[in-house]
Amino acid sequence: MVECRRICIVGTDTDAGKTVVVAALAKAARQAGLAPLVLKPVQTGCAPDAFGRLQAPDCAVYREACPEAEIEAAFLLREACSPHLAARRDGVTLSAASLSQAVNARLSASSADLALIEGAGGLLTPLNERESLLDALAPLSAAFILVAANRLGMLNHALLSVELLRARGLPLLGFILTGPEPGGDSEPERRIRADNRIILPRIAGFPLLAELPNIPELRHSDPVSRAQGWDEAALAVKEAVTNAGKR
C-alpha cells in the first residue's frame, strides 16, 4: 500500500486564493494519475441545503474542479467569520485536538495517495482563546505550501508565515502566488508583482512552486467555460503537485 502524502495548503490571510489553489492541485493530481483526498478541517460560512444539512462552500469548489476526488469537511459552522467566533455563535467548542483527530481519522480511512488539507485564513487563525489553526495542523506529519495573493503587502505577510513555520520546525515546500485580482493590472502593480515573485524566494529561502493567474472562466455561468477554466488552473499548478508528490 502506497503511503498517503500529506500537504497542508495554508494562506497568508483570508482571500489569498487557497480554495482555488487546492481545487486546481486536486485536478492536477488526478490528471497525473494520483488519487487525491481533499480535506477542510473547519469550514465557516456554511448554509443549509433543502434537508437542513449544512453544506461546505469550499467543498463545492473542490467537487466542481475534481469530482473524482474524495472530499470532506470535518467541522461545519454557519457564520462566515473566524472559526472561534463561528463556533461560539453555533454553540460548538473547537479545539486543536478535535480537528487533528478528525483529519487523522479521515486519512486513516482513505485509500488516497495524496491528501490536500486546506487551512482557514492564516496560520494563527484562532480556534479558541488559546489555540490556533497551526496547533491543529502541526501534529499531522504534513508538509506545507504557502499561498499568497501577489500584491502590495504580500511580502511581509508571507515572510511572517515562513518565520512561524520555521519556529515550529514544520517543513515548507514553497509558495504558490495568485492573482492579479480583477482590475488590478496597472503598470505599478505589474512592477510590484514582478519583483515579489523574485524577491520572496530569495529572502525566504524557499522556491516559488507555481503561479495561479486570475482565470475569468472560473466565474463564468456556463459549466463548459468553467471546466475549461479548471483545466487552465490545473495546468498552472501541475509542476507544483508533481514535485510535491515526490518530496
Tab-separated table of C-alpha atoms in Angstrom:
chain	number	residue	atom	x	y	z
A	1	MET	CA	0.000	0.000	0.000
A	2	VAL	CA	1.380	3.400	-1.039
A	3	GLU	CA	1.731	5.858	1.843
A	4	CYS	CA	-0.509	8.903	1.526
A	5	ARG	CA	1.497	12.111	1.053
A	6	ARG	CA	0.086	14.853	3.272
A	7	ILE	CA	0.228	18.511	2.283
A	8	CYS	CA	-1.319	21.401	4.196
A	9	ILE	CA	-2.186	24.337	1.942
A	10	VAL	CA	-2.232	27.449	4.086
A	11	GLY	CA	-2.578	31.134	3.279
A	12	THR	CA	-1.037	34.374	4.363
A	13	ASP	CA	-4.535	35.664	5.190
A	14	THR	CA	-8.190	35.488	4.149
A	15	ASP	CA	-8.851	35.641	0.386
A	16	ALA	CA	-5.302	34.676	-0.570
A	17	GLY	CA	-6.772	32.198	-3.050
A	18	LYS	CA	-6.250	28.935	-1.132
A	19	THR	CA	-9.502	27.260	-2.150
A	20	VAL	CA	-8.965	27.701	-5.882
A	21	VAL	CA	-5.345	26.580	-5.486
A	22	VAL	CA	-6.408	23.442	-3.591
A	23	ALA	CA	-9.073	22.632	-6.188
A	24	ALA	CA	-6.547	23.128	-9.001
A	25	LEU	CA	-3.983	20.937	-7.213
A	26	ALA	CA	-6.592	18.199	-6.803
A	27	LYS	CA	-7.426	18.293	-10.502
A	28	ALA	CA	-3.747	18.316	-11.472
A	29	ALA	CA	-3.110	15.380	-9.140
A	30	ARG	CA	-5.937	13.382	-10.709
A	31	GLN	CA	-4.665	14.176	-14.199
A	32	ALA	CA	-1.233	12.916	-13.091
A	33	GLY	CA	-2.749	9.571	-12.102
A	34	LEU	CA	-2.920	10.221	-8.348
A	35	ALA	CA	-5.949	9.634	-6.143
A	36	PRO	CA	-6.464	12.876	-4.181
A	37	LEU	CA	-8.221	13.359	-0.873
A	38	VAL	CA	-9.222	16.964	-0.136
A	39	LEU	CA	-9.929	17.862	3.479
A	40	LYS	CA	-11.141	21.072	5.093
A	41	PRO	CA	-10.687	20.709	8.878
A	42	VAL	CA	-13.018	23.609	9.651
A	43	GLN	CA	-15.356	25.457	7.275
A	44	THR	CA	-17.256	28.602	8.173
A	45	GLY	CA	-19.975	30.292	6.127
A	46	CYS	CA	-21.974	27.066	5.658
A	47	ALA	CA	-25.629	27.255	4.587
A	48	PRO	CA	-28.236	24.505	4.994
A	49	ASP	CA	-29.481	22.576	1.976
A	50	ALA	CA	-33.134	21.661	1.338
A	51	PHE	CA	-32.892	18.966	4.023
A	52	GLY	CA	-31.381	21.306	6.626
A	53	ARG	CA	-27.879	19.842	6.364
A	54	LEU	CA	-25.034	22.339	6.378
A	55	GLN	CA	-23.021	22.398	3.154
A	56	ALA	CA	-19.385	23.484	2.928
A	57	PRO	CA	-18.886	26.078	0.150
A	58	ASP	CA	-15.210	25.208	-0.341
A	59	CYS	CA	-16.102	21.542	-0.857
A	60	ALA	CA	-18.425	22.598	-3.669
A	61	VAL	CA	-15.445	24.282	-5.379
A	62	TYR	CA	-13.271	21.179	-4.961
A	63	ARG	CA	-16.068	18.992	-6.309
A	64	GLU	CA	-16.575	21.133	-9.399
A	65	ALA	CA	-12.850	21.093	-10.205
A	66	CYS	CA	-12.234	17.415	-9.407
A	67	PRO	CA	-15.383	15.335	-8.895
A	68	GLU	CA	-13.292	12.142	-8.729
A	69	ALA	CA	-11.535	13.263	-5.519
A	70	GLU	CA	-12.500	12.196	-2.024
A	71	ILE	CA	-13.783	15.404	-0.407
A	72	GLU	CA	-14.780	16.166	3.155
A	73	ALA	CA	-15.057	18.983	5.705
A	74	ALA	CA	-14.749	17.985	9.364
A	75	PHE	CA	-16.429	20.857	11.240
A	76	LEU	CA	-19.168	22.906	9.553
A	77	LEU	CA	-20.107	26.295	11.033
A	78	ARG	CA	-22.735	28.747	9.872
A	79	GLU	CA	-21.307	32.230	10.167
A	80	ALA	CA	-18.694	33.442	7.658
A	81	CYS	CA	-16.079	34.634	10.148
A	82	SER	CA	-13.112	33.381	12.156
A	83	PRO	CA	-13.643	29.790	13.387
A	84	HIS	CA	-13.513	30.763	17.066
A	85	LEU	CA	-16.366	33.236	16.610
A	86	ALA	CA	-18.387	30.997	14.283
A	87	ALA	CA	-18.061	28.141	16.782
A	88	ARG	CA	-19.171	30.374	19.644
A	89	ARG	CA	-22.177	31.537	17.634
A	90	ASP	CA	-23.128	27.912	16.900
A	91	GLY	CA	-22.569	26.766	20.481
A	92	VAL	CA	-19.717	24.500	19.417
A	93	THR	CA	-16.367	24.009	21.139
A	94	LEU	CA	-13.404	23.801	18.770
A	95	SER	CA	-10.010	22.514	19.830
A	96	ALA	CA	-6.789	21.732	18.021
A	97	ALA	CA	-7.025	18.129	19.227
A	98	SER	CA	-10.552	17.640	17.882
A	99	LEU	CA	-9.568	18.970	14.448
A	100	SER	CA	-6.388	16.876	14.305
A	101	GLN	CA	-8.240	13.747	15.382
A	102	ALA	CA	-10.987	14.263	12.784
A	103	VAL	CA	-8.434	14.757	9.996
A	104	ASN	CA	-6.344	11.751	11.060
A	105	ALA	CA	-9.451	9.555	11.241
A	106	ARG	CA	-10.402	10.524	7.682
A	107	LEU	CA	-6.861	9.970	6.460
A	108	SER	CA	-6.759	6.522	8.049
A	109	ALA	CA	-9.978	5.525	6.292
A	110	SER	CA	-8.865	6.787	2.876
A	111	SER	CA	-7.200	4.943	0.020
A	112	ALA	CA	-5.850	8.205	-1.441
A	113	ASP	CA	-2.162	8.640	-2.157
A	114	LEU	CA	-2.175	12.451	-1.880
A	115	ALA	CA	-4.022	14.379	0.835
A	116	LEU	CA	-4.571	18.105	0.379
A	117	ILE	CA	-5.585	19.777	3.641
A	118	GLU	CA	-6.797	23.365	3.349
A	119	GLY	CA	-6.453	25.785	6.232
A	120	ALA	CA	-8.784	28.638	7.160
A	121	GLY	CA	-7.495	32.196	6.966
A	122	GLY	CA	-3.877	32.421	8.116
A	123	LEU	CA	-1.725	30.185	10.289
A	124	LEU	CA	-2.682	31.908	13.539
A	125	THR	CA	-6.418	31.987	12.849
A	126	PRO	CA	-7.860	31.283	16.313
A	127	LEU	CA	-9.855	28.167	17.091
A	128	ASN	CA	-10.476	29.337	20.639
A	129	GLU	CA	-8.826	31.730	23.085
A	130	ARG	CA	-5.750	29.511	23.488
A	131	GLU	CA	-5.224	27.619	20.236
A	132	SER	CA	-4.751	28.479	16.577
A	133	LEU	CA	-5.199	26.645	13.298
A	134	LEU	CA	-1.497	25.823	13.282
A	135	ASP	CA	-1.879	23.954	16.575
A	136	ALA	CA	-4.291	21.618	14.759
A	137	LEU	CA	-2.176	21.229	11.607
A	138	ALA	CA	1.246	20.785	13.241
A	139	PRO	CA	0.643	17.202	14.507
A	140	LEU	CA	-0.483	15.901	11.100
A	141	SER	CA	3.016	14.966	9.822
A	142	ALA	CA	2.377	17.072	6.731
A	143	ALA	CA	4.467	19.383	4.591
A	144	PHE	CA	3.179	22.895	3.932
A	145	ILE	CA	2.554	25.018	0.859
A	146	LEU	CA	2.001	28.725	1.490
A	147	VAL	CA	-0.453	30.543	-0.787
A	148	ALA	CA	-0.162	34.308	-1.116
A	149	ALA	CA	-2.008	36.823	-3.263
A	150	ASN	CA	0.668	38.593	-5.312
A	151	ARG	CA	0.035	42.219	-4.388
A	152	LEU	CA	1.422	45.071	-2.331
A	153	GLY	CA	1.906	43.956	1.289
A	154	MET	CA	2.260	40.280	0.444
A	155	LEU	CA	5.964	40.089	1.294
A	156	ASN	CA	5.510	40.979	4.950
A	157	HIS	CA	2.603	38.549	5.399
A	158	ALA	CA	4.414	35.726	3.627
A	159	LEU	CA	7.700	36.192	5.478
A	160	LEU	CA	5.938	36.288	8.848
A	161	SER	CA	4.243	32.998	7.953
A	162	VAL	CA	7.594	31.491	6.951
A	163	GLU	CA	9.142	32.535	10.260
A	164	LEU	CA	6.279	30.940	12.168
A	165	LEU	CA	6.603	27.626	10.319
A	166	ARG	CA	10.356	27.735	10.863
A	167	ALA	CA	9.937	28.386	14.583
A	168	ARG	CA	7.634	25.354	14.869
A	169	GLY	CA	10.044	23.160	12.892
A	170	LEU	CA	7.467	22.472	10.179
A	171	PRO	CA	8.540	21.703	6.585
A	172	LEU	CA	7.643	24.248	3.910
A	173	LEU	CA	7.740	23.081	0.287
A	174	GLY	CA	7.427	26.590	-1.133
A	175	PHE	CA	4.982	29.222	-2.357
A	176	ILE	CA	2.107	29.452	-4.796
A	177	LEU	CA	1.240	33.017	-5.785
A	178	THR	CA	-2.216	34.010	-7.000
A	179	GLY	CA	-3.579	36.978	-8.934
A	180	PRO	CA	-3.824	39.605	-10.090
A	181	GLU	CA	-7.273	40.483	-8.832
A	182	PRO	CA	-9.763	41.750	-11.441
A	183	GLY	CA	-8.941	45.370	-12.225
A	184	GLY	CA	-5.566	45.177	-10.501
A	185	ASP	CA	-3.307	45.328	-13.522
A	186	SER	CA	-1.845	48.818	-13.645
A	187	GLU	CA	1.810	49.364	-14.524
A	188	PRO	CA	2.868	49.979	-10.868
A	189	GLU	CA	1.001	46.828	-9.790
A	190	ARG	CA	2.686	44.765	-12.503
A	191	ARG	CA	6.068	46.098	-11.358
A	192	ILE	CA	5.315	45.130	-7.727
A	193	ARG	CA	4.165	41.639	-8.699
A	194	ALA	CA	7.222	41.060	-10.877
A	195	ASP	CA	9.520	41.977	-8.000
A	196	ASN	CA	7.524	39.946	-5.454
A	197	ARG	CA	7.936	36.711	-7.405
A	198	ILE	CA	11.715	37.206	-7.471
A	199	ILE	CA	12.442	38.643	-4.031
A	200	LEU	CA	10.188	36.397	-1.921
A	201	PRO	CA	12.042	33.115	-2.687
A	202	ARG	CA	15.397	34.867	-2.288
A	203	ILE	CA	14.616	36.258	1.153
A	204	ALA	CA	12.659	33.273	2.427
A	205	GLY	CA	14.937	30.567	1.063
A	206	PHE	CA	12.048	28.506	-0.349
A	207	PRO	CA	11.038	28.115	-4.011
A	208	LEU	CA	8.165	29.581	-5.950
A	209	LEU	CA	6.292	26.401	-6.896
A	210	ALA	CA	3.668	27.923	-9.188
A	211	GLU	CA	1.676	30.999	-10.086
A	212	LEU	CA	-2.076	30.729	-10.499
A	213	PRO	CA	-3.351	33.673	-12.559
A	214	ASN	CA	-6.772	35.223	-12.407
A	215	ILE	CA	-8.895	32.972	-14.656
A	216	PRO	CA	-12.147	34.695	-15.737
A	217	GLU	CA	-13.668	31.416	-16.957
A	218	LEU	CA	-13.911	30.181	-13.355
A	219	ARG	CA	-16.532	32.864	-12.688
A	220	HIS	CA	-18.490	32.117	-15.873
A	221	SER	CA	-22.097	30.944	-15.646
A	222	ASP	CA	-21.522	28.361	-18.389
A	223	PRO	CA	-20.314	24.988	-16.976
A	224	VAL	CA	-18.284	24.279	-20.115
A	225	SER	CA	-16.388	27.546	-19.716
A	226	ARG	CA	-15.762	26.802	-16.034
A	227	ALA	CA	-14.471	23.338	-16.926
A	228	GLN	CA	-12.022	24.947	-19.346
A	229	GLY	CA	-11.006	27.330	-16.567
A	230	TRP	CA	-10.236	24.427	-14.246
A	231	ASP	CA	-8.115	22.804	-16.957
A	232	GLU	CA	-6.129	26.047	-17.179
A	233	ALA	CA	-5.814	26.229	-13.390
A	234	ALA	CA	-4.619	22.629	-13.158
A	235	LEU	CA	-2.015	23.256	-15.838
A	236	ALA	CA	-0.712	26.279	-13.902
A	237	VAL	CA	-0.057	24.188	-10.764
A	238	LYS	CA	0.870	20.912	-12.484
A	239	GLU	CA	4.581	21.116	-11.699
A	240	ALA	CA	3.872	22.020	-8.069
A	241	VAL	CA	1.737	18.957	-7.435
A	242	THR	CA	4.121	16.667	-9.322
A	243	ASN	CA	7.127	17.870	-7.307
A	244	ALA	CA	5.186	17.832	-4.036
A	245	GLY	CA	4.228	14.233	-4.611
A	246	LYS	CA	7.907	13.278	-4.929
A	247	ARG	CA	9.255	15.019	-1.816
